[in-house]
PDB file of C-alpha atoms in Angstrom:
ATOM      1  CA  MET A  14     219.565 162.703  40.606  1.00  0.00           C
ATOM      2  CA  SER A  15     216.952 159.957  40.806  1.00  0.00           C
ATOM      3  CA  ALA A  16     213.514 160.620  42.049  1.00  0.00           C
ATOM      4  CA  GLY A  17     214.106 158.091  44.918  1.00  0.00           C
ATOM      5  CA  SER A  18     216.662 160.004  46.440  1.00  0.00           C
ATOM      6  CA  SER A  19     215.014 163.590  45.926  1.00  0.00           C
ATOM      7  CA  LYS A  20     213.374 165.287  48.898  1.00  0.00           C
ATOM      8  CA  VAL A  21     209.955 166.532  48.771  1.00  0.00           C
ATOM      9  CA  VAL A  22     210.916 170.009  49.781  1.00  0.00           C
ATOM     10  CA  ASP A  23     213.194 170.239  46.663  1.00  0.00           C
ATOM     11  CA  ILE A  24     210.434 169.240  44.353  1.00  0.00           C
ATOM     12  CA  ALA A  25     207.133 170.274  45.631  1.00  0.00           C
ATOM     13  CA  SER A  26     205.810 173.949  46.262  1.00  0.00           C
ATOM     14  CA  GLU A  27     204.599 174.996  49.659  1.00  0.00           C
ATOM     15  CA  GLY A  28     201.030 174.435  48.875  1.00  0.00           C
ATOM     16  CA  GLU A  29     201.964 170.839  47.567  1.00  0.00           C
ATOM     17  CA  GLN A  30     203.782 170.090  50.472  1.00  0.00           C
ATOM     18  CA  ARG A  31     200.834 170.979  52.766  1.00  0.00           C
ATOM     19  CA  CYS A  32     198.456 168.957  50.497  1.00  0.00           C
ATOM     20  CA  ILE A  33     200.788 165.870  50.802  1.00  0.00           C
ATOM     21  CA  ALA A  34     201.030 166.254  54.532  1.00  0.00           C
ATOM     22  CA  LEU A  35     197.324 166.539  55.130  1.00  0.00           C
ATOM     23  CA  ALA A  36     196.617 163.664  52.669  1.00  0.00           C
ATOM     24  CA  ALA A  37     199.018 161.436  54.443  1.00  0.00           C
ATOM     25  CA  PHE A  38     197.654 162.463  57.913  1.00  0.00           C
ATOM     26  CA  LEU A  39     194.045 161.876  56.837  1.00  0.00           C
ATOM     27  CA  SER A  40     194.782 158.721  55.162  1.00  0.00           C
ATOM     28  CA  GLU A  41     196.425 157.328  58.413  1.00  0.00           C
ATOM     29  CA  LEU A  42     193.481 158.844  60.551  1.00  0.00           C
ATOM     30  CA  SER A  43     190.986 156.786  58.363  1.00  0.00           C
ATOM     31  CA  GLN A  44     192.593 153.655  59.641  1.00  0.00           C
ATOM     32  CA  ALA A  45     192.824 154.576  63.254  1.00  0.00           C
ATOM     33  CA  SER A  46     190.471 152.955  65.844  1.00  0.00           C
ATOM     34  CA  HIS A  47     190.497 155.905  68.246  1.00  0.00           C
ATOM     35  CA  GLN A  48     188.259 159.027  68.124  1.00  0.00           C
ATOM     36  CA  SER A  49     190.581 161.550  69.592  1.00  0.00           C
ATOM     37  CA  ALA A  50     189.772 165.303  68.937  1.00  0.00           C
ATOM     38  CA  LEU A  51     191.743 167.037  66.138  1.00  0.00           C
ATOM     39  CA  VAL A  52     193.154 170.580  66.203  1.00  0.00           C
ATOM     40  CA  PHE A  53     194.036 172.214  62.918  1.00  0.00           C
ATOM     41  CA  ASP A  54     195.707 175.816  62.698  1.00  0.00           C
ATOM     42  CA  ASP A  55     195.049 177.460  59.296  1.00  0.00           C
ATOM     43  CA  PRO A  56     195.342 174.080  57.548  1.00  0.00           C
ATOM     44  CA  VAL A  57     194.650 175.581  54.083  1.00  0.00           C
ATOM     45  CA  SER A  58     197.127 178.244  53.897  1.00  0.00           C
ATOM     46  CA  SER A  59     199.014 178.257  50.521  1.00  0.00           C
ATOM     47  CA  LEU A  60     196.332 175.973  48.997  1.00  0.00           C
ATOM     48  CA  ASP A  61     194.208 176.930  45.949  1.00  0.00           C
ATOM     49  CA  HIS A  62     190.371 177.055  46.108  1.00  0.00           C
ATOM     50  CA  TRP A  63     189.912 173.545  44.853  1.00  0.00           C
ATOM     51  CA  HIS A  64     191.932 171.900  47.590  1.00  0.00           C
ATOM     52  CA  ARG A  65     190.695 174.213  50.193  1.00  0.00           C
ATOM     53  CA  GLU A  66     187.137 173.314  49.378  1.00  0.00           C
ATOM     54  CA  ARG A  67     188.093 169.608  49.381  1.00  0.00           C
ATOM     55  CA  ILE A  68     189.623 169.958  52.851  1.00  0.00           C
ATOM     56  CA  ALA A  69     186.798 171.678  54.217  1.00  0.00           C
ATOM     57  CA  ASP A  70     184.566 168.805  53.174  1.00  0.00           C
ATOM     58  CA  ARG A  71     186.794 166.181  54.514  1.00  0.00           C
ATOM     59  CA  LEU A  72     186.943 167.960  57.891  1.00  0.00           C
ATOM     60  CA  VAL A  73     183.243 168.222  58.120  1.00  0.00           C
ATOM     61  CA  VAL A  74     182.919 164.474  57.495  1.00  0.00           C
ATOM     62  CA  GLU A  75     185.512 163.745  60.071  1.00  0.00           C
ATOM     63  CA  ALA A  76     183.540 165.932  62.568  1.00  0.00           C
ATOM     64  CA  LYS A  77     180.602 163.479  62.472  1.00  0.00           C
ATOM     65  CA  GLN A  78     182.713 160.904  64.704  1.00  0.00           C
ATOM     66  CA  ARG A  79     185.197 163.126  66.575  1.00  0.00           C
ATOM     67  CA  GLN A  80     185.367 166.639  67.709  1.00  0.00           C
ATOM     68  CA  VAL A  81     187.266 168.883  65.231  1.00  0.00           C
ATOM     69  CA  ILE A  82     188.714 172.251  66.041  1.00  0.00           C
ATOM     70  CA  VAL A  83     189.714 174.530  63.386  1.00  0.00           C
ATOM     71  CA  PHE A  84     191.515 177.923  63.857  1.00  0.00           C
ATOM     72  CA  THR A  85     191.518 180.098  60.547  1.00  0.00           C
ATOM     73  CA  HIS A  86     192.086 183.562  59.372  1.00  0.00           C
ATOM     74  CA  ASP A  87     190.635 182.483  55.850  1.00  0.00           C
ATOM     75  CA  VAL A  88     187.108 183.900  55.554  1.00  0.00           C
ATOM     76  CA  VAL A  89     186.572 181.802  52.297  1.00  0.00           C
ATOM     77  CA  PHE A  90     187.656 178.665  54.056  1.00  0.00           C
ATOM     78  CA  LEU A  91     185.426 179.529  57.013  1.00  0.00           C
ATOM     79  CA  ASN A  92     182.552 179.813  54.649  1.00  0.00           C
ATOM     80  CA  ASP A  93     183.250 176.519  53.062  1.00  0.00           C
ATOM     81  CA  LEU A  94     183.251 174.854  56.463  1.00  0.00           C
ATOM     82  CA  LEU A  95     179.952 176.355  57.318  1.00  0.00           C
ATOM     83  CA  ALA A  96     178.371 175.358  53.964  1.00  0.00           C
ATOM     84  CA  PHE A  97     179.528 171.784  54.185  1.00  0.00           C
ATOM     85  CA  ALA A  98     178.200 171.774  57.781  1.00  0.00           C
ATOM     86  CA  GLU A  99     174.867 172.847  56.570  1.00  0.00           C
ATOM     87  CA  ARG A 100     174.581 170.201  53.964  1.00  0.00           C
ATOM     88  CA  ALA A 101     175.529 167.540  56.551  1.00  0.00           C
ATOM     89  CA  ALA A 102     172.713 169.015  58.857  1.00  0.00           C
ATOM     90  CA  MET A 103     175.416 169.821  61.500  1.00  0.00           C
ATOM     91  CA  VAL A 104     175.645 172.994  63.695  1.00  0.00           C
ATOM     92  CA  PRO A 105     179.127 173.791  64.459  1.00  0.00           C
ATOM     93  CA  THR A 106     180.083 175.989  67.492  1.00  0.00           C
ATOM     94  CA  VAL A 107     181.778 179.194  66.083  1.00  0.00           C
ATOM     95  CA  LEU A 108     183.881 181.484  68.326  1.00  0.00           C
ATOM     96  CA  THR A 109     185.585 184.644  67.176  1.00  0.00           C
ATOM     97  CA  LEU A 110     189.033 185.403  68.861  1.00  0.00           C
ATOM     98  CA  GLU A 111     190.107 188.931  69.132  1.00  0.00           C
ATOM     99  CA  TRP A 112     192.387 191.258  71.158  1.00  0.00           C
ATOM    100  CA  ASN A 113     191.108 192.993  74.175  1.00  0.00           C
ATOM    101  CA  ASP A 114     192.902 195.463  76.546  1.00  0.00           C
ATOM    102  CA  GLY A 115     196.171 194.999  74.639  1.00  0.00           C
ATOM    103  CA  ALA A 116     196.355 191.204  74.825  1.00  0.00           C
ATOM    104  CA  PRO A 117     195.003 188.520  72.399  1.00  0.00           C
ATOM    105  CA  GLY A 118     192.726 185.527  73.248  1.00  0.00           C
ATOM    106  CA  ARG A 119     189.391 186.918  74.082  1.00  0.00           C
ATOM    107  CA  TYR A 120     186.613 184.973  72.423  1.00  0.00           C
ATOM    108  CA  VAL A 121     183.111 186.046  71.227  1.00  0.00           C
ATOM    109  CA  GLU A 122     180.493 183.697  70.359  1.00  0.00           C
ATOM    110  CA  GLY A 123     179.373 183.518  66.834  1.00  0.00           C
ATOM    111  CA  LEU A 124     180.849 184.735  63.376  1.00  0.00           C
ATOM    112  CA  PRO A 125     182.727 187.954  62.822  1.00  0.00           C
ATOM    113  CA  TRP A 126     180.442 190.701  61.608  1.00  0.00           C
ATOM    114  CA  ASP A 127     181.440 190.316  57.869  1.00  0.00           C
ATOM    115  CA  SER A 128     180.443 186.611  57.818  1.00  0.00           C
ATOM    116  CA  LYS A 129     177.097 186.932  60.024  1.00  0.00           C
ATOM    117  CA  LYS A 130     173.727 186.300  58.288  1.00  0.00           C
ATOM    118  CA  PRO A 131     171.580 189.244  57.594  1.00  0.00           C
ATOM    119  CA  LEU A 132     168.907 188.653  60.296  1.00  0.00           C
ATOM    120  CA  ASP A 133     171.894 188.171  62.817  1.00  0.00           C
ATOM    121  CA  CYS A 134     173.373 191.387  61.876  1.00  0.00           C
ATOM    122  CA  LEU A 135     170.037 193.352  62.301  1.00  0.00           C
ATOM    123  CA  THR A 136     169.590 191.657  65.862  1.00  0.00           C
ATOM    124  CA  GLU A 137     173.057 193.103  66.777  1.00  0.00           C
ATOM    125  CA  LEU A 138     172.064 196.471  65.197  1.00  0.00           C
ATOM    126  CA  GLU A 139     168.914 196.342  67.502  1.00  0.00           C
ATOM    127  CA  LYS A 140     171.311 196.014  70.547  1.00  0.00           C
ATOM    128  CA  ASN A 141     173.455 198.939  69.264  1.00  0.00           C
ATOM    129  CA  GLN A 142     170.382 201.047  68.775  1.00  0.00           C
ATOM    130  CA  LYS A 143     169.513 200.392  72.497  1.00  0.00           C
ATOM    131  CA  ALA A 144     173.087 201.400  73.661  1.00  0.00           C
ATOM    132  CA  ILE A 145     173.001 204.620  71.456  1.00  0.00           C
ATOM    133  CA  SER A 146     169.526 205.453  72.490  1.00  0.00           C
ATOM    134  CA  ALA A 147     170.664 205.299  76.171  1.00  0.00           C
ATOM    135  CA  LYS A 148     173.292 208.007  75.591  1.00  0.00           C
ATOM    136  CA  TRP A 149     171.332 210.282  73.215  1.00  0.00           C
ATOM    137  CA  ASN A 150     171.107 213.806  73.996  1.00  0.00           C
ATOM    138  CA  PRO A 151     168.180 216.120  72.979  1.00  0.00           C
ATOM    139  CA  GLN A 152     170.770 217.876  70.814  1.00  0.00           C
ATOM    140  CA  PRO A 153     173.129 215.120  69.669  1.00  0.00           C
ATOM    141  CA  ASN A 154     176.739 215.713  70.466  1.00  0.00           C
ATOM    142  CA  SER A 155     179.877 214.727  68.513  1.00  0.00           C
ATOM    143  CA  ALA A 156     179.883 211.365  70.113  1.00  0.00           C
ATOM    144  CA  ASN A 157     176.145 210.782  69.392  1.00  0.00           C
ATOM    145  CA  ILE A 158     176.661 211.570  65.830  1.00  0.00           C
ATOM    146  CA  GLU A 159     179.727 209.555  65.417  1.00  0.00           C
ATOM    147  CA  ALA A 160     177.892 206.414  67.030  1.00  0.00           C
ATOM    148  CA  MET A 161     174.848 206.958  64.657  1.00  0.00           C
ATOM    149  CA  ARG A 162     177.011 207.247  61.473  1.00  0.00           C
ATOM    150  CA  HIS A 163     178.899 204.042  62.402  1.00  0.00           C
ATOM    151  CA  ALA A 164     175.617 202.385  63.062  1.00  0.00           C
ATOM    152  CA  TYR A 165     174.335 203.371  59.588  1.00  0.00           C
ATOM    153  CA  SER A 166     177.566 202.144  57.953  1.00  0.00           C
ATOM    154  CA  ARG A 167     176.845 198.700  59.623  1.00  0.00           C
ATOM    155  CA  LEU A 168     173.320 198.984  58.343  1.00  0.00           C
ATOM    156  CA  ARG A 169     174.519 199.497  54.877  1.00  0.00           C
ATOM    157  CA  SER A 170     176.833 196.518  54.906  1.00  0.00           C
ATOM    158  CA  THR A 171     173.838 194.514  56.331  1.00  0.00           C
ATOM    159  CA  LEU A 172     171.623 195.532  53.461  1.00  0.00           C
ATOM    160  CA  GLU A 173     174.221 194.598  51.033  1.00  0.00           C
ATOM    161  CA  ARG A 174     174.181 191.145  52.738  1.00  0.00           C
ATOM    162  CA  VAL A 175     170.371 191.034  52.318  1.00  0.00           C
ATOM    163  CA  VAL A 176     170.802 191.694  48.555  1.00  0.00           C
ATOM    164  CA  GLU A 177     173.337 188.866  48.320  1.00  0.00           C
ATOM    165  CA  VAL A 178     171.838 186.284  50.455  1.00  0.00           C
ATOM    166  CA  GLU A 179     168.134 186.958  50.532  1.00  0.00           C
ATOM    167  CA  LEU A 180     167.082 188.910  47.270  1.00  0.00           C
ATOM    168  CA  LEU A 181     169.748 186.959  45.056  1.00  0.00           C
ATOM    169  CA  ASP A 182     169.416 183.799  47.148  1.00  0.00           C
ATOM    170  CA  GLY A 183     173.198 183.469  47.736  1.00  0.00           C
ATOM    171  CA  ILE A 184     173.784 182.649  44.149  1.00  0.00           C
ATOM    172  CA  VAL A 185     176.895 184.813  44.046  1.00  0.00           C
ATOM    173  CA  CYS A 186     178.418 185.733  47.376  1.00  0.00           C
ATOM    174  CA  ARG A 187     181.579 187.601  48.367  1.00  0.00           C
ATOM    175  CA  PHE A 188     184.056 185.334  50.308  1.00  0.00           C
ATOM    176  CA  GLU A 189     182.502 182.269  49.006  1.00  0.00           C
ATOM    177  CA  SER A 190     184.351 179.693  46.647  1.00  0.00           C
ATOM    178  CA  GLN A 191     181.389 178.814  44.399  1.00  0.00           C
ATOM    179  CA  VAL A 192     178.580 180.209  42.251  1.00  0.00           C
ATOM    180  CA  ASN A 193     175.258 178.456  43.249  1.00  0.00           C
ATOM    181  CA  ALA A 194     173.782 178.196  39.835  1.00  0.00           C
ATOM    182  CA  GLY A 195     171.131 175.788  40.869  1.00  0.00           C
ATOM    183  CA  ARG A 196     169.444 178.533  42.714  1.00  0.00           C
ATOM    184  CA  VAL A 197     168.927 180.823  39.654  1.00  0.00           C
ATOM    185  CA  LYS A 198     165.186 179.851  39.537  1.00  0.00           C
ATOM    186  CA  SER A 199     164.747 181.488  42.974  1.00  0.00           C
ATOM    187  CA  LEU A 200     165.065 184.980  41.078  1.00  0.00           C
ATOM    188  CA  ILE A 201     161.908 184.372  39.335  1.00  0.00           C
ATOM    189  CA  GLY A 202     159.272 186.857  40.687  1.00  0.00           C
ATOM    190  CA  ILE A 203     161.580 189.514  42.241  1.00  0.00           C
ATOM    191  CA  THR A 204     159.304 192.651  42.358  1.00  0.00           C
ATOM    192  CA  GLN A 205     159.974 196.224  41.668  1.00  0.00           C
ATOM    193  CA  ALA A 206     158.834 196.980  45.225  1.00  0.00           C
ATOM    194  CA  GLU A 207     161.452 194.830  46.660  1.00  0.00           C
ATOM    195  CA  CYS A 208     164.304 196.525  44.479  1.00  0.00           C
ATOM    196  CA  ASP A 209     162.961 200.068  45.288  1.00  0.00           C
ATOM    197  CA  GLU A 210     162.840 199.204  49.024  1.00  0.00           C
ATOM    198  CA  ALA A 211     166.510 197.859  49.188  1.00  0.00           C
ATOM    199  CA  LYS A 212     167.565 200.895  46.967  1.00  0.00           C
ATOM    200  CA  ARG A 213     165.762 203.302  49.354  1.00  0.00           C
ATOM    201  CA  LEU A 214     167.382 202.011  52.349  1.00  0.00           C
ATOM    202  CA  LEU A 215     170.891 201.762  50.921  1.00  0.00           C
ATOM    203  CA  LYS A 216     170.548 205.423  49.564  1.00  0.00           C
ATOM    204  CA  LYS A 217     169.640 206.541  53.029  1.00  0.00           C
ATOM    205  CA  CYS A 218     172.705 204.684  54.677  1.00  0.00           C
ATOM    206  CA  HIS A 219     174.927 206.003  51.995  1.00  0.00           C
ATOM    207  CA  GLU A 220     174.081 209.629  52.832  1.00  0.00           C
ATOM    208  CA  ILE A 221     174.696 208.985  56.545  1.00  0.00           C
ATOM    209  CA  THR A 222     177.561 206.661  56.687  1.00  0.00           C
ATOM    210  CA  ASP A 223     180.898 207.626  58.176  1.00  0.00           C
ATOM    211  CA  ALA A 224     182.795 206.002  55.298  1.00  0.00           C
ATOM    212  CA  HIS A 225     182.350 209.330  53.323  1.00  0.00           C
ATOM    213  CA  ALA A 226     182.528 212.948  53.910  1.00  0.00           C
ATOM    214  CA  PRO A 227     179.617 214.144  56.061  1.00  0.00           C
ATOM    215  CA  SER A 228     176.550 215.054  53.779  1.00  0.00           C
ATOM    216  CA  THR A 229     173.944 217.695  54.589  1.00  0.00           C
ATOM    217  CA  ALA A 230     171.657 214.887  55.475  1.00  0.00           C
ATOM    218  CA  ALA A 231     170.511 215.279  59.309  1.00  0.00           C
ATOM    219  CA  VAL A 232     171.889 212.361  61.346  1.00  0.00           C
ATOM    220  CA  PRO A 233     168.590 210.234  62.352  1.00  0.00           C
ATOM    221  CA  ASP A 234     167.629 209.861  66.067  1.00  0.00           C
ATOM    222  CA  PRO A 235     167.523 206.385  67.673  1.00  0.00           C
ATOM    223  CA  VAL A 236     163.796 206.071  67.001  1.00  0.00           C
ATOM    224  CA  GLU A 237     164.236 206.512  63.230  1.00  0.00           C
ATOM    225  CA  PHE A 238     167.265 204.149  63.235  1.00  0.00           C
ATOM    226  CA  LEU A 239     165.195 201.543  64.895  1.00  0.00           C
ATOM    227  CA  GLN A 240     162.452 201.898  62.309  1.00  0.00           C
ATOM    228  CA  ASP A 241     164.974 201.550  59.396  1.00  0.00           C
ATOM    229  CA  ILE A 242     166.215 198.454  61.085  1.00  0.00           C
ATOM    230  CA  ALA A 243     162.554 197.188  61.170  1.00  0.00           C
ATOM    231  CA  ASP A 244     162.083 198.088  57.543  1.00  0.00           C
ATOM    232  CA  ALA A 245     165.055 195.972  56.739  1.00  0.00           C
ATOM    233  CA  ARG A 246     163.582 193.047  58.626  1.00  0.00           C
ATOM    234  CA  GLN A 247     160.265 193.518  56.730  1.00  0.00           C
ATOM    235  CA  LEU A 248     162.177 193.455  53.388  1.00  0.00           C
ATOM    236  CA  VAL A 249     163.663 190.182  54.310  1.00  0.00           C
ATOM    237  CA  THR A 250     160.204 188.847  55.356  1.00  0.00           C
ATOM    238  CA  VAL A 251     158.643 190.110  52.045  1.00  0.00           C
ATOM    239  CA  ILE A 252     161.391 188.395  49.962  1.00  0.00           C
ATOM    240  CA  ARG A 253     161.201 185.130  51.970  1.00  0.00           C
ATOM    241  CA  ASN A 254     157.404 184.977  51.590  1.00  0.00           C
ATOM    242  CA  ARG A 255     157.577 185.725  47.786  1.00  0.00           C
ATOM    243  CA  LYS A 256     159.988 182.837  47.307  1.00  0.00           C
ATOM    244  CA  SER A 257     158.016 180.481  49.442  1.00  0.00           C
ATOM    245  CA  GLN A 258     154.899 181.156  47.345  1.00  0.00           C
ATOM    246  CA  ASN A 259     156.973 180.633  44.248  1.00  0.00           C
ATOM    247  CA  GLN A 260     158.196 177.191  45.375  1.00  0.00           C
ATOM    248  CA  ALA A 261     154.652 176.176  46.373  1.00  0.00           C
ATOM    249  CA  ALA A 262     153.402 177.202  43.023  1.00  0.00           C
ATOM    250  CA  GLY A 263     156.147 175.372  41.302  1.00  0.00           C
ATOM    251  CA  GLY A 264     158.601 178.081  40.669  1.00  0.00           C
ATOM    252  CA  LYS A 265     156.242 179.972  38.351  1.00  0.00           C
ATOM    253  CA  PRO A 266     156.387 183.723  38.547  1.00  0.00           C
TER     254      PRO A 266
END
């Protein structure tokens, strides 16, 4: 059977077929005179990380001249889109779709929790603290304790993001497709105090979180929780100030 009579479906893998289809579509689009909106539904399923990153870059370029709507379940692809948008000085609108009252389709503005930036997580935790405080009893009941343990679980995940994004300057992050080796110089000058504070807060969260069997540690009240959130914010401020000072001094420790 000659190549000319062969069908793509009989030769190419699912990922290769998707690459060919996307390449053909985007090639045709580059010659089009219209600026109609584009809608993609999980365009990179079955693609490897290299092609996924190239598609993210191409869609951001296209978004400079037309509306591009992308639906995706792929967190790595989402982070690629956000990274290329940031490099292009673009601010995308991000909506998270979720189920509500047994039906799909409700949207919430912003990224899902696992993709939020640390300061955005802390802002949401401050809102949670107010809700918990409004229902807090002088002698906390089981619902109070459960809510507080869950809140500290989220604070712990936020602190892990602080370590990734702030302390280690996003050099290696979960759910991202690349290692930002060019940022290694930003590790210069990390202080023992920064490390100790991150460790202290993480240890406290670990003792209280609902991810493990309850420990003998007393569950903090809303006032103490708010202070721990404030301490986490202060840690981010200290890290950023230190990095700014290092940059002003030419990257010297």
